Amino acid sequence: MKRIILFGAPGSGKGTQAEKIEREFSFRKISTGDLIRVEVQKKSVIGKKIEEFSSKGLLVPNEIIIEMVNNRVQSSDVKGGYVLDGFPRTLDQVKGLSIVPADEEVAVFLRVDEDTIVKRILSRVSCENCGNVFNTISQLPVRVNICDQCGAALTRRNDDTEEIIKKRIVVYREETLPVINFYRGKGNLHELDASLDINTVWSEIRGLLK
Ligand code: AMP
């Protein structure tokens, strides 16, 4: 089974590119942020436990997220391979992932500066039903506030406020940059300029996967 890992700060475009990879190739998108939002919305036991972290821009405890990912990759629909969006985000999560077998792994780092990230996140809206992401400046839906893909309403994420974004960026620097450095050290990290427009980034990723 092939595994693709997308790295990048919040707002670097991981979700958008993972969506494109899923549509073009036979990989399933596994977004840990989406998995978390589903649990929080359902107000499940686990959802109640993790909301206190995710609502503040903090990382959910490693053991919870590792178990969620482990369960998800064992589902029958991910047999053709999967693309990870938002995982691993800590070195402990790297350890957790290392025991999940993969025949081949491609790691991609979507590099983008912090000013661009904040601007992008503040203009981001997403579908409350399918998670499809739009941007009120650069990636408008065809109909105002309606998802092109499924017709549901577009909303802003609760954690997309300026204050929480700043916290998420600090967490990214402290916890996730070491993970990216680790993959860079292994020599199999593809680094892309993700400040470019979506389609330019996409054609580079597509080229890597063909
Ligand atoms: P995202 O949609 O990837 O920006 O994730 C939204 C929030 O979910 C993050 O701010 C964290 O609270 C939580 N989260 C997502 N992925 C992870 C992860 N791999 N480890 C811990 N927390 C995560």
PDB file of C-alpha atoms and ligand atoms in Angstrom:
ATOM      1  CA  MET A   1       0.000   0.000   0.000  1.00  0.00           C
ATOM      2  CA  LYS A   2       1.297   3.446  -0.906  1.00  0.00           C
ATOM      3  CA  ARG A   3       1.239   6.336   1.544  1.00  0.00           C
ATOM      4  CA  ILE A   4       1.599  10.013   0.748  1.00  0.00           C
ATOM      5  CA  ILE A   5       2.244  12.470   3.567  1.00  0.00           C
ATOM      6  CA  LEU A   6       1.529  16.159   3.131  1.00  0.00           C
ATOM      7  CA  PHE A   7       3.387  18.454   5.487  1.00  0.00           C
ATOM      8  CA  GLY A   8       2.921  22.177   5.885  1.00  0.00           C
ATOM      9  CA  ALA A   9       1.750  24.875   8.257  1.00  0.00           C
ATOM     10  CA  PRO A  10      -1.969  25.496   8.808  1.00  0.00           C
ATOM     11  CA  GLY A  11      -3.232  27.164   5.624  1.00  0.00           C
ATOM     12  CA  SER A  12      -0.451  25.835   3.406  1.00  0.00           C
ATOM     13  CA  GLY A  13      -3.018  24.036   1.244  1.00  0.00           C
ATOM     14  CA  LYS A  14      -2.652  20.459   2.487  1.00  0.00           C
ATOM     15  CA  GLY A  15      -6.401  19.821   2.518  1.00  0.00           C
ATOM     16  CA  THR A  16      -6.949  21.282  -0.945  1.00  0.00           C
ATOM     17  CA  GLN A  17      -4.099  19.284  -2.475  1.00  0.00           C
ATOM     18  CA  ALA A  18      -5.101  16.073  -0.625  1.00  0.00           C
ATOM     19  CA  GLU A  19      -8.574  16.491  -2.110  1.00  0.00           C
ATOM     20  CA  LYS A  20      -7.089  16.740  -5.606  1.00  0.00           C
ATOM     21  CA  ILE A  21      -4.883  13.697  -5.054  1.00  0.00           C
ATOM     22  CA  GLU A  22      -7.925  11.704  -3.920  1.00  0.00           C
ATOM     23  CA  ARG A  23      -9.883  12.748  -7.003  1.00  0.00           C
ATOM     24  CA  GLU A  24      -7.133  11.991  -9.507  1.00  0.00           C
ATOM     25  CA  PHE A  25      -5.527   8.875  -8.030  1.00  0.00           C
ATOM     26  CA  SER A  26      -6.844   5.879  -6.108  1.00  0.00           C
ATOM     27  CA  PHE A  27      -5.799   7.235  -2.708  1.00  0.00           C
ATOM     28  CA  ARG A  28      -8.112   8.076   0.161  1.00  0.00           C
ATOM     29  CA  LYS A  29      -7.665  11.390   1.897  1.00  0.00           C
ATOM     30  CA  ILE A  30      -7.183  10.982   5.637  1.00  0.00           C
ATOM     31  CA  SER A  31      -7.332  14.367   7.331  1.00  0.00           C
ATOM     32  CA  THR A  32      -6.864  14.204  11.082  1.00  0.00           C
ATOM     33  CA  GLY A  33      -8.399  17.685  11.404  1.00  0.00           C
ATOM     34  CA  ASP A  34     -11.554  16.412   9.635  1.00  0.00           C
ATOM     35  CA  LEU A  35     -11.651  13.259  11.805  1.00  0.00           C
ATOM     36  CA  ILE A  36     -11.459  15.462  14.892  1.00  0.00           C
ATOM     37  CA  ARG A  37     -14.134  17.907  13.706  1.00  0.00           C
ATOM     38  CA  VAL A  38     -16.531  15.005  13.036  1.00  0.00           C
ATOM     39  CA  GLU A  39     -16.101  13.693  16.584  1.00  0.00           C
ATOM     40  CA  VAL A  40     -16.472  17.171  18.096  1.00  0.00           C
ATOM     41  CA  GLN A  41     -19.616  17.836  16.058  1.00  0.00           C
ATOM     42  CA  LYS A  42     -21.118  14.465  17.060  1.00  0.00           C
ATOM     43  CA  LYS A  43     -20.355  15.331  20.705  1.00  0.00           C
ATOM     44  CA  SER A  44     -19.114  11.761  21.122  1.00  0.00           C
ATOM     45  CA  VAL A  45     -17.195  10.759  24.264  1.00  0.00           C
ATOM     46  CA  ILE A  46     -13.932  11.221  22.400  1.00  0.00           C
ATOM     47  CA  GLY A  47     -15.219  14.429  20.793  1.00  0.00           C
ATOM     48  CA  LYS A  48     -15.861  15.994  24.193  1.00  0.00           C
ATOM     49  CA  LYS A  49     -12.383  15.006  25.332  1.00  0.00           C
ATOM     50  CA  ILE A  50     -10.557  16.471  22.321  1.00  0.00           C
ATOM     51  CA  GLU A  51     -12.537  19.680  21.909  1.00  0.00           C
ATOM     52  CA  GLU A  52     -10.739  21.341  24.813  1.00  0.00           C
ATOM     53  CA  PHE A  53      -7.510  21.041  22.792  1.00  0.00           C
ATOM     54  CA  SER A  54      -8.635  21.636  19.220  1.00  0.00           C
ATOM     55  CA  SER A  55     -10.799  24.660  20.105  1.00  0.00           C
ATOM     56  CA  LYS A  56      -7.693  26.387  21.520  1.00  0.00           C
ATOM     57  CA  GLY A  57      -5.385  25.514  18.627  1.00  0.00           C
ATOM     58  CA  LEU A  58      -3.518  22.944  20.713  1.00  0.00           C
ATOM     59  CA  LEU A  59      -2.651  19.459  19.537  1.00  0.00           C
ATOM     60  CA  VAL A  60      -4.884  16.610  20.603  1.00  0.00           C
ATOM     61  CA  PRO A  61      -2.935  14.053  22.725  1.00  0.00           C
ATOM     62  CA  ASN A  62      -0.780  11.717  20.644  1.00  0.00           C
ATOM     63  CA  GLU A  63      -2.326   8.465  21.855  1.00  0.00           C
ATOM     64  CA  ILE A  64      -5.832   9.575  20.836  1.00  0.00           C
ATOM     65  CA  ILE A  65      -4.846  10.754  17.365  1.00  0.00           C
ATOM     66  CA  ILE A  66      -2.585   7.755  16.682  1.00  0.00           C
ATOM     67  CA  GLU A  67      -5.452   5.416  17.502  1.00  0.00           C
ATOM     68  CA  MET A  68      -7.833   7.363  15.246  1.00  0.00           C
ATOM     69  CA  VAL A  69      -5.391   7.122  12.338  1.00  0.00           C
ATOM     70  CA  ASN A  70      -4.692   3.432  12.988  1.00  0.00           C
ATOM     71  CA  ASN A  71      -8.401   2.656  12.894  1.00  0.00           C
ATOM     72  CA  ARG A  72      -8.924   4.700   9.735  1.00  0.00           C
ATOM     73  CA  VAL A  73      -6.066   3.121   7.719  1.00  0.00           C
ATOM     74  CA  GLN A  74      -7.453  -0.329   8.429  1.00  0.00           C
ATOM     75  CA  SER A  75     -10.770   0.432   6.719  1.00  0.00           C
ATOM     76  CA  SER A  76     -11.424  -1.445   3.487  1.00  0.00           C
ATOM     77  CA  ASP A  77     -11.750   1.764   1.418  1.00  0.00           C
ATOM     78  CA  VAL A  78      -8.101   2.712   1.957  1.00  0.00           C
ATOM     79  CA  LYS A  79      -6.703  -0.465   0.383  1.00  0.00           C
ATOM     80  CA  GLY A  80      -5.539   1.425  -2.721  1.00  0.00           C
ATOM     81  CA  GLY A  81      -3.340   3.720  -0.599  1.00  0.00           C
ATOM     82  CA  TYR A  82      -3.908   6.945   1.286  1.00  0.00           C
ATOM     83  CA  VAL A  83      -2.823  10.539   1.616  1.00  0.00           C
ATOM     84  CA  LEU A  84      -2.290  11.908   5.108  1.00  0.00           C
ATOM     85  CA  ASP A  85      -3.269  15.537   5.677  1.00  0.00           C
ATOM     86  CA  GLY A  86      -2.218  16.788   9.123  1.00  0.00           C
ATOM     87  CA  PHE A  87      -0.472  13.672  10.410  1.00  0.00           C
ATOM     88  CA  PRO A  88       2.181  13.028  11.721  1.00  0.00           C
ATOM     89  CA  ARG A  89       2.519  16.346  13.538  1.00  0.00           C
ATOM     90  CA  THR A  90       4.828  15.310  16.394  1.00  0.00           C
ATOM     91  CA  LEU A  91       7.834  12.998  16.675  1.00  0.00           C
ATOM     92  CA  ASP A  92       5.728  10.591  18.795  1.00  0.00           C
ATOM     93  CA  GLN A  93       3.226  10.443  15.951  1.00  0.00           C
ATOM     94  CA  VAL A  94       6.098   9.587  13.577  1.00  0.00           C
ATOM     95  CA  LYS A  95       6.830   6.614  15.853  1.00  0.00           C
ATOM     96  CA  GLY A  96       3.150   5.649  15.820  1.00  0.00           C
ATOM     97  CA  LEU A  97       3.074   5.785  12.035  1.00  0.00           C
ATOM     98  CA  SER A  98       6.274   3.803  11.644  1.00  0.00           C
ATOM     99  CA  ILE A  99       4.528   0.633  12.791  1.00  0.00           C
ATOM    100  CA  VAL A 100       1.820   1.012  10.137  1.00  0.00           C
ATOM    101  CA  PRO A 101       3.243  -0.817   7.109  1.00  0.00           C
ATOM    102  CA  ALA A 102       3.513   0.924   3.718  1.00  0.00           C
ATOM    103  CA  ASP A 103       5.154  -0.409   0.522  1.00  0.00           C
ATOM    104  CA  GLU A 104       6.107   3.066  -0.543  1.00  0.00           C
ATOM    105  CA  GLU A 105       5.996   6.483   1.110  1.00  0.00           C
ATOM    106  CA  VAL A 106       6.130   9.892  -0.554  1.00  0.00           C
ATOM    107  CA  ALA A 107       6.505  12.929   1.718  1.00  0.00           C
ATOM    108  CA  VAL A 108       5.758  16.411   0.421  1.00  0.00           C
ATOM    109  CA  PHE A 109       6.365  19.681   2.272  1.00  0.00           C
ATOM    110  CA  LEU A 110       4.200  22.627   1.222  1.00  0.00           C
ATOM    111  CA  ARG A 111       6.393  25.566   2.179  1.00  0.00           C
ATOM    112  CA  VAL A 112       4.769  28.969   2.675  1.00  0.00           C
ATOM    113  CA  ASP A 113       5.611  32.098   4.696  1.00  0.00           C
ATOM    114  CA  GLU A 114       3.637  33.011   7.826  1.00  0.00           C
ATOM    115  CA  ASP A 115       2.098  36.261   6.531  1.00  0.00           C
ATOM    116  CA  THR A 116       0.568  34.394   3.613  1.00  0.00           C
ATOM    117  CA  ILE A 117      -0.739  31.709   5.968  1.00  0.00           C
ATOM    118  CA  VAL A 118      -2.572  34.175   8.207  1.00  0.00           C
ATOM    119  CA  LYS A 119      -4.135  35.965   5.211  1.00  0.00           C
ATOM    120  CA  ARG A 120      -5.225  32.689   3.662  1.00  0.00           C
ATOM    121  CA  ILE A 121      -6.763  31.303   6.843  1.00  0.00           C
ATOM    122  CA  LEU A 122      -8.680  34.492   7.587  1.00  0.00           C
ATOM    123  CA  SER A 123     -10.357  34.286   4.173  1.00  0.00           C
ATOM    124  CA  ARG A 124     -10.959  30.525   4.264  1.00  0.00           C
ATOM    125  CA  VAL A 125     -14.442  29.002   4.288  1.00  0.00           C
ATOM    126  CA  SER A 126     -15.249  25.314   4.209  1.00  0.00           C
ATOM    127  CA  CYS A 127     -18.210  23.082   3.580  1.00  0.00           C
ATOM    128  CA  GLU A 128     -19.875  21.921   6.784  1.00  0.00           C
ATOM    129  CA  ASN A 129     -20.916  18.722   5.020  1.00  0.00           C
ATOM    130  CA  CYS A 130     -18.005  17.457   2.857  1.00  0.00           C
ATOM    131  CA  GLY A 131     -15.129  19.604   4.147  1.00  0.00           C
ATOM    132  CA  ASN A 132     -14.323  21.056   0.704  1.00  0.00           C
ATOM    133  CA  VAL A 133     -12.308  24.254   1.188  1.00  0.00           C
ATOM    134  CA  PHE A 134     -12.767  27.616  -0.574  1.00  0.00           C
ATOM    135  CA  ASN A 135     -11.277  31.046  -0.177  1.00  0.00           C
ATOM    136  CA  THR A 136     -13.245  34.279  -0.305  1.00  0.00           C
ATOM    137  CA  ILE A 137     -10.375  36.019  -2.141  1.00  0.00           C
ATOM    138  CA  SER A 138      -8.646  33.477  -4.346  1.00  0.00           C
ATOM    139  CA  GLN A 139     -10.934  30.468  -4.679  1.00  0.00           C
ATOM    140  CA  LEU A 140     -14.545  31.550  -4.758  1.00  0.00           C
ATOM    141  CA  PRO A 141     -17.364  28.998  -4.979  1.00  0.00           C
ATOM    142  CA  VAL A 142     -19.640  29.335  -8.028  1.00  0.00           C
ATOM    143  CA  ARG A 143     -22.613  30.262  -5.775  1.00  0.00           C
ATOM    144  CA  VAL A 144     -22.054  32.532  -2.786  1.00  0.00           C
ATOM    145  CA  ASN A 145     -21.542  30.491   0.412  1.00  0.00           C
ATOM    146  CA  ILE A 146     -22.612  27.231  -1.238  1.00  0.00           C
ATOM    147  CA  CYS A 147     -20.285  24.266  -1.734  1.00  0.00           C
ATOM    148  CA  ASP A 148     -19.632  23.503  -5.443  1.00  0.00           C
ATOM    149  CA  GLN A 149     -19.259  19.830  -4.650  1.00  0.00           C
ATOM    150  CA  CYS A 150     -22.290  18.983  -2.518  1.00  0.00           C
ATOM    151  CA  GLY A 151     -24.472  22.127  -2.271  1.00  0.00           C
ATOM    152  CA  ALA A 152     -24.226  22.462   1.520  1.00  0.00           C
ATOM    153  CA  ALA A 153     -23.499  25.760   3.307  1.00  0.00           C
ATOM    154  CA  LEU A 154     -19.987  27.146   3.605  1.00  0.00           C
ATOM    155  CA  THR A 155     -18.878  28.292   7.040  1.00  0.00           C
ATOM    156  CA  ARG A 156     -15.745  29.534   8.754  1.00  0.00           C
ATOM    157  CA  ARG A 157     -13.966  27.154  11.092  1.00  0.00           C
ATOM    158  CA  ASN A 158     -14.187  28.073  14.793  1.00  0.00           C
ATOM    159  CA  ASP A 159     -10.408  27.839  15.089  1.00  0.00           C
ATOM    160  CA  ASP A 160      -9.772  30.187  12.139  1.00  0.00           C
ATOM    161  CA  THR A 161      -9.605  33.342  14.277  1.00  0.00           C
ATOM    162  CA  GLU A 162      -6.489  35.516  14.358  1.00  0.00           C
ATOM    163  CA  GLU A 163      -5.713  34.600  17.971  1.00  0.00           C
ATOM    164  CA  ILE A 164      -6.034  30.839  17.491  1.00  0.00           C
ATOM    165  CA  ILE A 165      -4.145  30.925  14.177  1.00  0.00           C
ATOM    166  CA  LYS A 166      -1.190  32.514  15.981  1.00  0.00           C
ATOM    167  CA  LYS A 167      -1.299  29.723  18.565  1.00  0.00           C
ATOM    168  CA  ARG A 168      -1.504  27.055  15.843  1.00  0.00           C
ATOM    169  CA  ILE A 169       1.540  28.533  14.115  1.00  0.00           C
ATOM    170  CA  VAL A 170       3.545  28.426  17.365  1.00  0.00           C
ATOM    171  CA  VAL A 171       2.509  24.798  17.893  1.00  0.00           C
ATOM    172  CA  TYR A 172       3.480  24.042  14.292  1.00  0.00           C
ATOM    173  CA  ARG A 173       6.933  25.588  14.768  1.00  0.00           C
ATOM    174  CA  GLU A 174       7.587  23.780  18.044  1.00  0.00           C
ATOM    175  CA  GLU A 175       6.077  20.372  17.354  1.00  0.00           C
ATOM    176  CA  THR A 176       5.876  19.834  13.597  1.00  0.00           C
ATOM    177  CA  LEU A 177       9.001  21.507  12.189  1.00  0.00           C
ATOM    178  CA  PRO A 178      11.139  18.844  13.958  1.00  0.00           C
ATOM    179  CA  VAL A 179       9.062  16.192  12.167  1.00  0.00           C
ATOM    180  CA  ILE A 180       9.680  17.876   8.810  1.00  0.00           C
ATOM    181  CA  ASN A 181      13.397  18.088   9.599  1.00  0.00           C
ATOM    182  CA  PHE A 182      13.355  14.400  10.425  1.00  0.00           C
ATOM    183  CA  TYR A 183      11.874  13.533   7.015  1.00  0.00           C
ATOM    184  CA  ARG A 184      14.316  15.918   5.331  1.00  0.00           C
ATOM    185  CA  GLY A 185      17.132  14.038   7.052  1.00  0.00           C
ATOM    186  CA  LYS A 186      15.811  10.723   5.707  1.00  0.00           C
ATOM    187  CA  GLY A 187      16.273  12.216   2.232  1.00  0.00           C
ATOM    188  CA  ASN A 188      12.797  11.520   0.885  1.00  0.00           C
ATOM    189  CA  LEU A 189      11.112  14.886   1.358  1.00  0.00           C
ATOM    190  CA  HIS A 190       9.905  16.797  -1.691  1.00  0.00           C
ATOM    191  CA  GLU A 191       9.775  20.533  -0.917  1.00  0.00           C
ATOM    192  CA  LEU A 192       7.433  22.745  -2.905  1.00  0.00           C
ATOM    193  CA  ASP A 193       6.743  26.480  -2.917  1.00  0.00           C
ATOM    194  CA  ALA A 194       3.129  26.507  -1.720  1.00  0.00           C
ATOM    195  CA  SER A 195       2.769  30.281  -1.925  1.00  0.00           C
ATOM    196  CA  LEU A 196       2.160  29.754  -5.643  1.00  0.00           C
ATOM    197  CA  ASP A 197      -1.399  29.302  -6.889  1.00  0.00           C
ATOM    198  CA  ILE A 198      -3.263  26.051  -6.266  1.00  0.00           C
ATOM    199  CA  ASN A 199      -2.981  24.713  -9.805  1.00  0.00           C
ATOM    200  CA  THR A 200       0.763  25.326 -10.063  1.00  0.00           C
ATOM    201  CA  VAL A 201       1.313  23.457  -6.785  1.00  0.00           C
ATOM    202  CA  TRP A 202      -1.039  20.737  -7.941  1.00  0.00           C
ATOM    203  CA  SER A 203       0.792  20.163 -11.227  1.00  0.00           C
ATOM    204  CA  GLU A 204       4.045  19.733  -9.281  1.00  0.00           C
ATOM    205  CA  ILE A 205       2.479  17.218  -6.898  1.00  0.00           C
ATOM    206  CA  ARG A 206       0.824  15.370  -9.734  1.00  0.00           C
ATOM    207  CA  GLY A 207       4.210  15.154 -11.502  1.00  0.00           C
ATOM    208  CA  LEU A 208       5.724  13.601  -8.384  1.00  0.00           C
ATOM    209  CA  LEU A 209       3.033  10.949  -8.137  1.00  0.00           C
ATOM    210  CA  LYS A 210       2.894   9.879 -11.795  1.00  0.00           C
TER     211      LYS A 210
HETATM  212  P1  AMP B   1      -6.237  20.989  10.855  1.00  0.00           P
HETATM  213  O1  AMP B   1      -7.577  20.847  10.226  1.00  0.00           O
HETATM  214  O2  AMP B   1      -5.220  20.031  10.286  1.00  0.00           O
HETATM  215  O3  AMP B   1      -5.741  22.404  10.856  1.00  0.00           O
HETATM  216  O4  AMP B   1      -6.404  20.554  12.376  1.00  0.00           O
HETATM  217  C1  AMP B   1      -7.289  21.243  13.246  1.00  0.00           C
HETATM  218  C2  AMP B   1      -6.965  20.911  14.688  1.00  0.00           C
HETATM  219  O5  AMP B   1      -7.129  19.504  14.921  1.00  0.00           O
HETATM  220  C3  AMP B   1      -5.536  21.202  15.129  1.00  0.00           C
HETATM  221  O6  AMP B   1      -5.354  22.555  15.510  1.00  0.00           O
HETATM  222  C4  AMP B   1      -5.379  20.245  16.298  1.00  0.00           C
HETATM  223  O7  AMP B   1      -6.062  20.705  17.444  1.00  0.00           O
HETATM  224  C5  AMP B   1      -6.126  19.027  15.806  1.00  0.00           C
HETATM  225  N1  AMP B   1      -5.242  18.090  15.055  1.00  0.00           N
HETATM  226  C6  AMP B   1      -5.287  17.815  13.726  1.00  0.00           C
HETATM  227  N2  AMP B   1      -4.346  16.920  13.396  1.00  0.00           N
HETATM  228  C7  AMP B   1      -3.690  16.631  14.545  1.00  0.00           C
HETATM  229  C8  AMP B   1      -2.599  15.794  14.881  1.00  0.00           C
HETATM  230  N3  AMP B   1      -1.967  15.049  13.959  1.00  0.00           N
HETATM  231  N4  AMP B   1      -2.200  15.729  16.171  1.00  0.00           N
HETATM  232  C9  AMP B   1      -2.819  16.432  17.130  1.00  0.00           C
HETATM  233  N5  AMP B   1      -3.847  17.262  16.894  1.00  0.00           N
HETATM  234  C10 AMP B   1      -4.280  17.365  15.613  1.00  0.00           C
END
